[in-house]
Coordinates of C-alpha atoms and ligand atoms in Angstrom, one line a residue:
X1 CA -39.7 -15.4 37.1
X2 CA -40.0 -13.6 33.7
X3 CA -37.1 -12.7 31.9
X4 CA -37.5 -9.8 29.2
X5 CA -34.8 -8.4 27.1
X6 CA -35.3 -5.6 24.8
X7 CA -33.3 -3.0 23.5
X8 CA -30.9 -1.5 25.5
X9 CA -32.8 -3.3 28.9
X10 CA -32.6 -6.7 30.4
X11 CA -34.0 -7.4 33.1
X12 CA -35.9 -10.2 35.8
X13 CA -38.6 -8.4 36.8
X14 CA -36.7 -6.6 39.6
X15 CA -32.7 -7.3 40.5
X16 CA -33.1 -6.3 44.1
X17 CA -35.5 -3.9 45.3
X18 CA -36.3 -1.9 42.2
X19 CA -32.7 -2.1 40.7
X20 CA -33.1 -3.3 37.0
X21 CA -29.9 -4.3 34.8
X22 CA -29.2 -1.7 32.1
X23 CA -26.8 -2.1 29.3
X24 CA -24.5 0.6 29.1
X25 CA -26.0 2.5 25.8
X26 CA -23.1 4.3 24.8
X27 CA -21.1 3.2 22.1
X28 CA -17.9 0.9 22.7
X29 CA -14.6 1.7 22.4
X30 CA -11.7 -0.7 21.1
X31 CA -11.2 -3.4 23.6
X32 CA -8.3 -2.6 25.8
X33 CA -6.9 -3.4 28.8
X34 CA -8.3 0.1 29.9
X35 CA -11.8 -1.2 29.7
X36 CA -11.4 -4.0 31.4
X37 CA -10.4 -1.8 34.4
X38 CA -13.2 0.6 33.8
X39 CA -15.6 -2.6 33.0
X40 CA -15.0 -4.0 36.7
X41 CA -15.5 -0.5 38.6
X42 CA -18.6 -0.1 35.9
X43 CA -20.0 -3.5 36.5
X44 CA -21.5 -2.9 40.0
X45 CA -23.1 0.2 38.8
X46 CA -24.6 -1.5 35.9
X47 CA -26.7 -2.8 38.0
X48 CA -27.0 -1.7 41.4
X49 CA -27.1 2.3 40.0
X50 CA -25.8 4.8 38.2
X51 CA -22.9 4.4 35.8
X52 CA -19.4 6.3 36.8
X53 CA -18.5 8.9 33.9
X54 CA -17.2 7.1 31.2
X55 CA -13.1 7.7 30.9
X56 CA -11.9 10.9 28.3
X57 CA -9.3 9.9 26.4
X58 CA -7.3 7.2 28.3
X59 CA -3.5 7.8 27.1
X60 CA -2.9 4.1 28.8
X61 CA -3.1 2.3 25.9
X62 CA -3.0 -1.9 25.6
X63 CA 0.5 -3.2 27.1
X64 CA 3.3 -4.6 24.6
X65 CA 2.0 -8.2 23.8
X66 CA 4.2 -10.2 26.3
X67 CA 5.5 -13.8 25.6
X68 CA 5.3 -14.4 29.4
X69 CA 0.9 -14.5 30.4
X70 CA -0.1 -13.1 33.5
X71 CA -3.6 -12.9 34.9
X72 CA -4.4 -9.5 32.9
X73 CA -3.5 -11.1 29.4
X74 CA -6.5 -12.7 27.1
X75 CA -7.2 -16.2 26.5
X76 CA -9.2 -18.1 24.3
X77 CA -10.8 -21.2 25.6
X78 CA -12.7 -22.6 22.8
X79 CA -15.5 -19.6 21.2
X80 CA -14.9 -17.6 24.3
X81 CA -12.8 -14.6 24.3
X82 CA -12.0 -14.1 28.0
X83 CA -10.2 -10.0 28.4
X84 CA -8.4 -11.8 31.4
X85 CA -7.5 -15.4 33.3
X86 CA -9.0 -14.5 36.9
X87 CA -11.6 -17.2 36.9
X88 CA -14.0 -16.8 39.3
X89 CA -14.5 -20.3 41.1
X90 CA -17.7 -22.1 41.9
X91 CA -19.0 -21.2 45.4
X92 CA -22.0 -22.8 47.3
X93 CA -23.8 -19.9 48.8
X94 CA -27.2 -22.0 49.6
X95 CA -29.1 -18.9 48.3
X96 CA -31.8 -20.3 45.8
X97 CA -35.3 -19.6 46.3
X98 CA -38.4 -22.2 46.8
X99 CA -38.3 -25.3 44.3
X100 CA -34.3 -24.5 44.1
X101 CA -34.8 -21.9 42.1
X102 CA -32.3 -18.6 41.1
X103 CA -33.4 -15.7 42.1
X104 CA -32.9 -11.7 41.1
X105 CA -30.7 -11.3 43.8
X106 CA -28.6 -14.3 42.8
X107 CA -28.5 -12.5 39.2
X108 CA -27.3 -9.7 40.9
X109 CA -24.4 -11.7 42.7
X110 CA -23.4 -12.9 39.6
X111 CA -23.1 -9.9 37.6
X112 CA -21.3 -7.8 40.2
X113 CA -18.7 -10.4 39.3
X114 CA -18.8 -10.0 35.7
X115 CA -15.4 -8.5 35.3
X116 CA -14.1 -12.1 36.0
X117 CA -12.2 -13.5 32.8
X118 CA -14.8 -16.3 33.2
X119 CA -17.4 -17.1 36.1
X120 CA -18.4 -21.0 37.0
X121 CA -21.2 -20.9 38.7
X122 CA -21.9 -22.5 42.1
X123 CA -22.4 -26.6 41.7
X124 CA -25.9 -26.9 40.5
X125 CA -27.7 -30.5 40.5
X126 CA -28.9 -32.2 37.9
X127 CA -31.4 -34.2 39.3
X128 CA -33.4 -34.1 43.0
X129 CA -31.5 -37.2 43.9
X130 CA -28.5 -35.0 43.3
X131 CA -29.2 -32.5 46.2
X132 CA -26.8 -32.8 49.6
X133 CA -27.1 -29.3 50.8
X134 CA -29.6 -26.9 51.3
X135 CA -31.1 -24.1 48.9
X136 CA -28.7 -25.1 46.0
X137 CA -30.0 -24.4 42.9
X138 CA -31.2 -27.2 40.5
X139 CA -30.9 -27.2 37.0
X140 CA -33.4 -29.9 35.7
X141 CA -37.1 -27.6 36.6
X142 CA -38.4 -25.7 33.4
X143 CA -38.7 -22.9 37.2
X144 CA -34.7 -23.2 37.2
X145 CA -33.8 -23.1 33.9
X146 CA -36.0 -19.7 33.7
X147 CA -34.3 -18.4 36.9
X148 CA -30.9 -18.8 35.5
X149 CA -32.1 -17.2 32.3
X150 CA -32.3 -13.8 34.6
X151 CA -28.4 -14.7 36.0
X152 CA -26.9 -15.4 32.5
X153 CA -28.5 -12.1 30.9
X154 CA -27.2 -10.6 33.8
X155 CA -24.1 -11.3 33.3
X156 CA -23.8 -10.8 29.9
X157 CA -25.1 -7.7 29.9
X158 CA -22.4 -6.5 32.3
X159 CA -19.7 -8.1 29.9
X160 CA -19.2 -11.5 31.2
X161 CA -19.2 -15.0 30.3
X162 CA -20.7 -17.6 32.6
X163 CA -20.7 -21.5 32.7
X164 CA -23.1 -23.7 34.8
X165 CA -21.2 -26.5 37.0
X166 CA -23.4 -29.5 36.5
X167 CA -23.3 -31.6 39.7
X168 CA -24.5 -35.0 41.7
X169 CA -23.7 -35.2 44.8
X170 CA -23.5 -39.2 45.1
X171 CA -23.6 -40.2 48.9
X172 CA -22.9 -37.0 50.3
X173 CA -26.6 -36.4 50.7
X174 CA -29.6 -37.0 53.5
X175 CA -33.3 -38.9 53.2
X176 CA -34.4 -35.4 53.4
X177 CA -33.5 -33.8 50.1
X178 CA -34.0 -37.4 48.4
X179 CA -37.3 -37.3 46.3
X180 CA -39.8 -40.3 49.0
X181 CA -37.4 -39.8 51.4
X182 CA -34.9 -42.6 50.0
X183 CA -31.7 -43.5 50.7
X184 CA -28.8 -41.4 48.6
X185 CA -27.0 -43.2 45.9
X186 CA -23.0 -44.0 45.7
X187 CA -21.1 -46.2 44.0
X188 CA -21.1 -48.5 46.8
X189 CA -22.6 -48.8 50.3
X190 CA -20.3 -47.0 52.2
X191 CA -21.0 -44.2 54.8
X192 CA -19.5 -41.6 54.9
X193 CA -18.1 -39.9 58.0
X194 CA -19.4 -36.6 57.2
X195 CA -22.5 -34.9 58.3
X196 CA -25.3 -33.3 55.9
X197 CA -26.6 -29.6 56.5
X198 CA -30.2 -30.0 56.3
X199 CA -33.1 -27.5 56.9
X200 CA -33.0 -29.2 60.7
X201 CA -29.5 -28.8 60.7
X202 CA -26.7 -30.6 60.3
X203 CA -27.4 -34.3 60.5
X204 CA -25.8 -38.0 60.4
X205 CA -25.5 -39.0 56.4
X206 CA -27.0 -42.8 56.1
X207 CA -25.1 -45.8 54.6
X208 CA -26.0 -45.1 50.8
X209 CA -27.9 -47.5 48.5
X210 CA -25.4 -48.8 45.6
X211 CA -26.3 -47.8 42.4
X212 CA -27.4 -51.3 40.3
X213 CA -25.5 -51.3 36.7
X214 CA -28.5 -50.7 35.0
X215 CA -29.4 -47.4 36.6
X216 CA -26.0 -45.6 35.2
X217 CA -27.2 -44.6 31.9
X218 CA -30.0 -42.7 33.6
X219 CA -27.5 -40.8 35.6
X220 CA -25.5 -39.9 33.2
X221 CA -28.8 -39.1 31.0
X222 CA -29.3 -36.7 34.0
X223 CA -26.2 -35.0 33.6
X224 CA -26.8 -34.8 29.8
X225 CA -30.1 -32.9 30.3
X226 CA -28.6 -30.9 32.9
X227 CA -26.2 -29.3 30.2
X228 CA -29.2 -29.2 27.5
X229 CA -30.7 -27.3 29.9
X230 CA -27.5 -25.1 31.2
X231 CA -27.6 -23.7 27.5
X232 CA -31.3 -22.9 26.8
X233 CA -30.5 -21.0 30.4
X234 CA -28.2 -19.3 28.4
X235 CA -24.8 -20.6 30.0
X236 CA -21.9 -20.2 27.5
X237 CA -21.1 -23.4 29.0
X238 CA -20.6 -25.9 31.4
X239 CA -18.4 -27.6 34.0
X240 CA -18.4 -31.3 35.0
X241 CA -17.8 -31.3 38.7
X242 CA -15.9 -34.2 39.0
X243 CA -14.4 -33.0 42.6
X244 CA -14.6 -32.8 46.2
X245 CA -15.8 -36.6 46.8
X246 CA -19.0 -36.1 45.2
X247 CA -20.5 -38.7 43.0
X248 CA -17.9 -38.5 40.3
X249 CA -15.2 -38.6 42.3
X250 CA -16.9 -41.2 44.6
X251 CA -16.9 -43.4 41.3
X252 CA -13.3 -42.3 40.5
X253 CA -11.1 -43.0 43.8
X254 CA -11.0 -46.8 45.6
X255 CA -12.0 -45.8 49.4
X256 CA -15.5 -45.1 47.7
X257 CA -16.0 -47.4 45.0
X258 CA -15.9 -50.9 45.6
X259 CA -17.6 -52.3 42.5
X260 CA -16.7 -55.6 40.8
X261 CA -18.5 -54.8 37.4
X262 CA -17.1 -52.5 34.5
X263 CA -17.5 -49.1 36.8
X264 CA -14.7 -50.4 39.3
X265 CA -11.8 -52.3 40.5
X266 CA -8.7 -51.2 38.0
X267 CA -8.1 -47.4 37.0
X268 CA -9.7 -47.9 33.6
X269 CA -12.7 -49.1 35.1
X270 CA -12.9 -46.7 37.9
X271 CA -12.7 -43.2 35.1
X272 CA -15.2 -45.2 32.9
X273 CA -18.4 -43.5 34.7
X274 CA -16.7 -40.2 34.4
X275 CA -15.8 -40.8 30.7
X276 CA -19.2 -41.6 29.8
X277 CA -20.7 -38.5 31.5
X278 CA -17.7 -36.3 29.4
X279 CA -18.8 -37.4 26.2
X280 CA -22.6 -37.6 26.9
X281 CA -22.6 -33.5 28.0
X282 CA -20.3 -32.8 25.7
X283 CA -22.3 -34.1 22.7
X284 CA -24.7 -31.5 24.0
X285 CA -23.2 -28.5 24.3
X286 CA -19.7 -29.3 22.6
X287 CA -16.8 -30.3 23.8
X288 CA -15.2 -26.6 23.2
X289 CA -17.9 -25.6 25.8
X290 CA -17.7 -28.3 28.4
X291 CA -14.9 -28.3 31.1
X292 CA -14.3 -30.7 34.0
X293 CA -13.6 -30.3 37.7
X294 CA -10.5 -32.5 39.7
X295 CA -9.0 -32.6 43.0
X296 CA -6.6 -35.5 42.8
X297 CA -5.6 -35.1 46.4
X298 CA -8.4 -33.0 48.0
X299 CA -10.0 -35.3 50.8
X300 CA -13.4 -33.5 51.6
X301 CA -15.9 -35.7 51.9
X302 CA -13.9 -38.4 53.4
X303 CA -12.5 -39.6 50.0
X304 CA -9.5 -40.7 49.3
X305 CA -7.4 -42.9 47.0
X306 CA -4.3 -45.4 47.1
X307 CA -2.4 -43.7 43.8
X308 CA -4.2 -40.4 42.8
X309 CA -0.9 -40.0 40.6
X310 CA -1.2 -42.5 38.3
X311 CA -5.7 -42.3 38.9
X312 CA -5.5 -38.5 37.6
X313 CA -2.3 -39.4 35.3
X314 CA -4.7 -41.5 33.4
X315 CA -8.1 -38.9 33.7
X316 CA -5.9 -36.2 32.1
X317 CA -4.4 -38.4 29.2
X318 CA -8.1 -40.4 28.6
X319 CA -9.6 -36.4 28.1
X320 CA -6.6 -35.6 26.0
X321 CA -7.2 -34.5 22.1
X322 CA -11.1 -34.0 22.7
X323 CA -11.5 -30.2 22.0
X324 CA -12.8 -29.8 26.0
X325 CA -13.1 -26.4 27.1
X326 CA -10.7 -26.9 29.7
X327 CA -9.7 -29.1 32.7
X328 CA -10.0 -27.5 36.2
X329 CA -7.5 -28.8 39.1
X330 CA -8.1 -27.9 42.3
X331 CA -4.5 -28.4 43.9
X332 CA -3.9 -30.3 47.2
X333 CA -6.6 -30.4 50.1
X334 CA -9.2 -27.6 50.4
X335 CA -9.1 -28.0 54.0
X336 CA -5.7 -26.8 54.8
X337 CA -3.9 -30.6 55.3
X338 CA -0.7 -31.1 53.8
X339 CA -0.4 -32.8 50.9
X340 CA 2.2 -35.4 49.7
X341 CA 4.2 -34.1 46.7
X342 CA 2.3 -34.2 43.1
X343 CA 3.3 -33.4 40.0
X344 CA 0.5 -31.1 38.5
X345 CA 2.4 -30.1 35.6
X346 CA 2.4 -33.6 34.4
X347 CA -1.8 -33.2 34.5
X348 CA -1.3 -30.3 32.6
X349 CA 1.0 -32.0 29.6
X350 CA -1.0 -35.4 29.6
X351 CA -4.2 -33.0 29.0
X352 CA -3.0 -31.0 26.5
X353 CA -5.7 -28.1 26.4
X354 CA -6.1 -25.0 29.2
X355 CA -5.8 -25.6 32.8
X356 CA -7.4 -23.4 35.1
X357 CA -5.5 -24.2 38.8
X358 CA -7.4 -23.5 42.0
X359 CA -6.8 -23.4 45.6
X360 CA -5.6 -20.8 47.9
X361 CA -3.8 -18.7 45.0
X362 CA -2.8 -15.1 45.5
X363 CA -0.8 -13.0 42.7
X364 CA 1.9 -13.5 42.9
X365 CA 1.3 -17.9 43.3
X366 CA -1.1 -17.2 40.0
X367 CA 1.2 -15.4 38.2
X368 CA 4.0 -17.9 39.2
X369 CA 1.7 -20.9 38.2
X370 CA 1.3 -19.0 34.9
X371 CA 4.8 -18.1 34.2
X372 CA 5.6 -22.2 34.7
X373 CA 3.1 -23.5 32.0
X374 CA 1.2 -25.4 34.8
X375 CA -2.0 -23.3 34.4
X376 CA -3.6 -21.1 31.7
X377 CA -6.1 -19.1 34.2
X378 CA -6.4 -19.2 37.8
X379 CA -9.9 -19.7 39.9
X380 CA -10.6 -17.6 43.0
X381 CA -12.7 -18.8 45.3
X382 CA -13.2 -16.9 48.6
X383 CA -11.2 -13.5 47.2
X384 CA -14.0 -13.2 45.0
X385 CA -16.9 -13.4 47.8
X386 CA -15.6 -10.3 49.2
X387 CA -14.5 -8.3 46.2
X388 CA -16.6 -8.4 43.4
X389 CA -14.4 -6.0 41.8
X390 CA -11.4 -8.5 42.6
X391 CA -9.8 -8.2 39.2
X392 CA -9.5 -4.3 39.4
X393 CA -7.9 -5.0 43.2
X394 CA -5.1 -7.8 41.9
X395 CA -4.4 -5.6 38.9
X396 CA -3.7 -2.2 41.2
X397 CA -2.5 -4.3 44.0
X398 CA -5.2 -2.5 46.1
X399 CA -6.3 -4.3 49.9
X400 CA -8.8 -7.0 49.4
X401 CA -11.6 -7.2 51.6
X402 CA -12.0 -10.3 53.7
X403 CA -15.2 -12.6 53.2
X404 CA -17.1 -12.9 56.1
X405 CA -17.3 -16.6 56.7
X406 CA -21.1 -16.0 59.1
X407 CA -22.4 -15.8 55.7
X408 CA -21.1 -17.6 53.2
X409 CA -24.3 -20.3 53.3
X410 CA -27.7 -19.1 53.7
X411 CA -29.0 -16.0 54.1
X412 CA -30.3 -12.8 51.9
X413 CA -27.9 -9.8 50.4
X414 CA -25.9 -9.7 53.6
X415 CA -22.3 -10.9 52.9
X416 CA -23.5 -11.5 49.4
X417 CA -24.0 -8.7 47.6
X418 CA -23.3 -6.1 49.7
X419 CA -19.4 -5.8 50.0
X420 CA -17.9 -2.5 48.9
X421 CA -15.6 -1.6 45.3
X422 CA -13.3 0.8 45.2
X423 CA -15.9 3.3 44.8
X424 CA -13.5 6.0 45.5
X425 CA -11.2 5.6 42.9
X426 CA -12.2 7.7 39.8
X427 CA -11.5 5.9 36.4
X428 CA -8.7 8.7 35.9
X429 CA -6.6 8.6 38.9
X430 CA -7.3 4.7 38.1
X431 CA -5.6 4.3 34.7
X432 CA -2.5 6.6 36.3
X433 CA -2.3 3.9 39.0
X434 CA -2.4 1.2 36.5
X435 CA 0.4 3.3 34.2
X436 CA 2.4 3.1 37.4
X437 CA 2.1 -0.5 37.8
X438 CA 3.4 -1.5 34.5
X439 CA 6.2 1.0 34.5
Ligands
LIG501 C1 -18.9 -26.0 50.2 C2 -20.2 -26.3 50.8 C3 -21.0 -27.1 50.1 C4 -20.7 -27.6 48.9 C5 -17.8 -28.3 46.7 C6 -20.1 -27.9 46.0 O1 -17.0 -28.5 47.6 C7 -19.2 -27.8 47.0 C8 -19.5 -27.3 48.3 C9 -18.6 -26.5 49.0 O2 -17.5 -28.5 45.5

């Protein structure tokens, strides 16, 4: 797909259907919190049509800097200046086109969303071998790298900042994404008791093959030249995704790795592989610009470990003083189980950098998480499927609209692209609502 950007136009050919992205050619205003609102209602019609009069003269002006954050104040994580900490989380949407590759109505997806402090994009592998689910996008084709060219111009020129989450999915895989049909690699042979959804549906995942010692370095070579590549893409950076029992994780935790060389056994050796991949991306595109992924006690994926205090305890403090972007914790189990007690602030002070927490937040939870010193920003995950104006919603406390779960995987712009904003609200009433809500 070829990407052209010239004055005052970007665009990928097409978005969707003869929409093309247009920058907004009017001049800017001083940043304020103002534009933010007006840059989420504006986004959608950035790209999808015509932009919504721009606002007179806004008497709102920027709130009294407040000693307390919230999700409306800005943040700095490393060069990027985010006008807000709603981060939108990484979401699987099994949407790529042939060879795995983005496509305009991906780009589209993505800058709808642009409002978002800071987008991660869905997990993205970094190697065929890295593949466990259908039509996820790869980031190691010169095809990919010049489809998410088209996302990350998107993006940007709706206002937002994007980073590619560079992923391997270890054992959670099937022969039939595996390049010869081959068995997928873990850190040890153990099956796990999940199933794969393949293009003939969901099917039994094989006992992996174990990795042999001299094979690592090319994995973590992969992961290297996934990030090179994430930032000739045009990413303003990337995210490790160390989570959700994928390879990572399968290194990190003791169910899944079983190994009796330097990669396993004690803590220290089961964080090494992880380590090594941190400092091998991160001498790529900085450590200011790479973040990580956890879930200390998620258990998707049949993973599991025997102290995931003291395992993440030692993560956090081993990434400590590094310059990284940001660690990302996805608290307690995505599925819904209830979790033992964990002490996430502790992750938090043993890092020492920005936290972004994830799982299940809402305002008031976010705001909470905030106020405690426990996070910097907050990802939203499913919120931001249905409301791609979702920072606009959570800052006038408007309805959300719920995400259709028939759609989340698979599929064209239905469920994708194609939920409403709050198309009534006219930028004026909108600032008077927002005057109301800060008193
Ligand atoms: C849902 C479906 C498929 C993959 C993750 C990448 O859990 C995923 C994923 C989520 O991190």
């Amino acid at each position: 797909m070829a990407c052209v950007k010239g004055r005052g136009v970007v665009g990928c050919g097409h978005l969707a259907d003869g929409v093309a992205v247009r920058e907004d050619p009017r001049p800017r205003r001083k940043s304020s919190t103002a534009d933010i609102v007006y840059a989420a209602i504006s986004a959608y019609y950035a790209v999808c049509g015509e932009l919504p009069s721009p606002p007179g003269d806004p008497t709102m002006q920027d709130r009294p800097t407040k000693t307390t954050p919230d999700l409306f104040s800005p943040i700095e994580i490393g060069p990027l200046k985010l006008p807000n900490r709603v981060v939108m989380a990484p979401l699987t949407r099994s949407r790529a086109g042939g060879g795995n590759v983005p496509n305009a109505l991906n780009a589209l997806y993505y800058a709808q969303r642009a409002s978002a402090g800071l987008i991660i994009s869905e997990a993205t592998q970094v190697a065929p071998e890295g593949q466990g689910y259908i039509s996820t996008p790869g980031i190691h084709s010169a095809e990919q790298i010049a489809g998410w060219k088209c996302v990350t111009g998107a993006v940007h020129a709706s206002g937002g900042r994007i980073v590619l989450q560079l992923w391997h999915v270890g054992r959670i895989s099937h022969p039939s994404f595996q390049p010869g049909g081959a068995l997928p690699v873990a850190p040890s042979a153990i099956k796990p008791n999940v199933q794969a959804f393949t293009a003939q549906g969901f099917q039994p995942i094989p006992t992996p093959r174990a990795l042999q010692i001299d094979e690592i370095p090319g994995i973590v070579a992969q992961y290297a030249q996934g990030a090179r590549n994430a930032m000739a893409a045009g990413f303003d950076g990337v995210e490790v995704h160390g989570a959700n029992g994928y390879l990572i994780d399968q290194f990190l935790r003791d169910r899944t790795n079983k190994r009796a060389d330097d990669y396993g056994g004690s803590i220290e050796y089961r964080t090494r592989f992880l380590l090594e991949v941190m400092e091998a991306v991160a001498a790529v595109a900085g450590p200011e610009r790479t973040g990580l992924r956890i879930s200390p006690q998620n258990e998707q994926s049949d993973i599991a470990d025997s102290d995931p205090q003291a395992l993440f305890n030692h993560v956090a403090k081993s990434l400590s003083g590094k310059g990284l972007a940001y660690l990302h914790v996805i608290e307690g189990d995505t599925g819904g189980t209830p979790t033992p007690p964990f002490d996430y602030l502790a992750i938090k002070r043993l890092f020492g950098g920005p936290v972004i927490a994830n799982n299940g937040f809402d305002k008031a939870r976010a705001n909470a998480a905030l106020a405690q010193g426990r996070a910097d920003l907050i990802a939203f995950g499913k919120p931001f499927i249905g409301n791609p104006d979702l920072v606009t919603r959570l800052y006038l406390d408007t309805p959300l609209n719920a995400a259709n779960r028939e759609t989340f995987y698979g599929g064209g712009d239905q469920g994708y692209t194609d939920y409403p904003l709050l198309r009534t609200v006219e930028p004026d009433s909108c600032y008077k609502d927002a005057d109301r809500a800060w008193g």
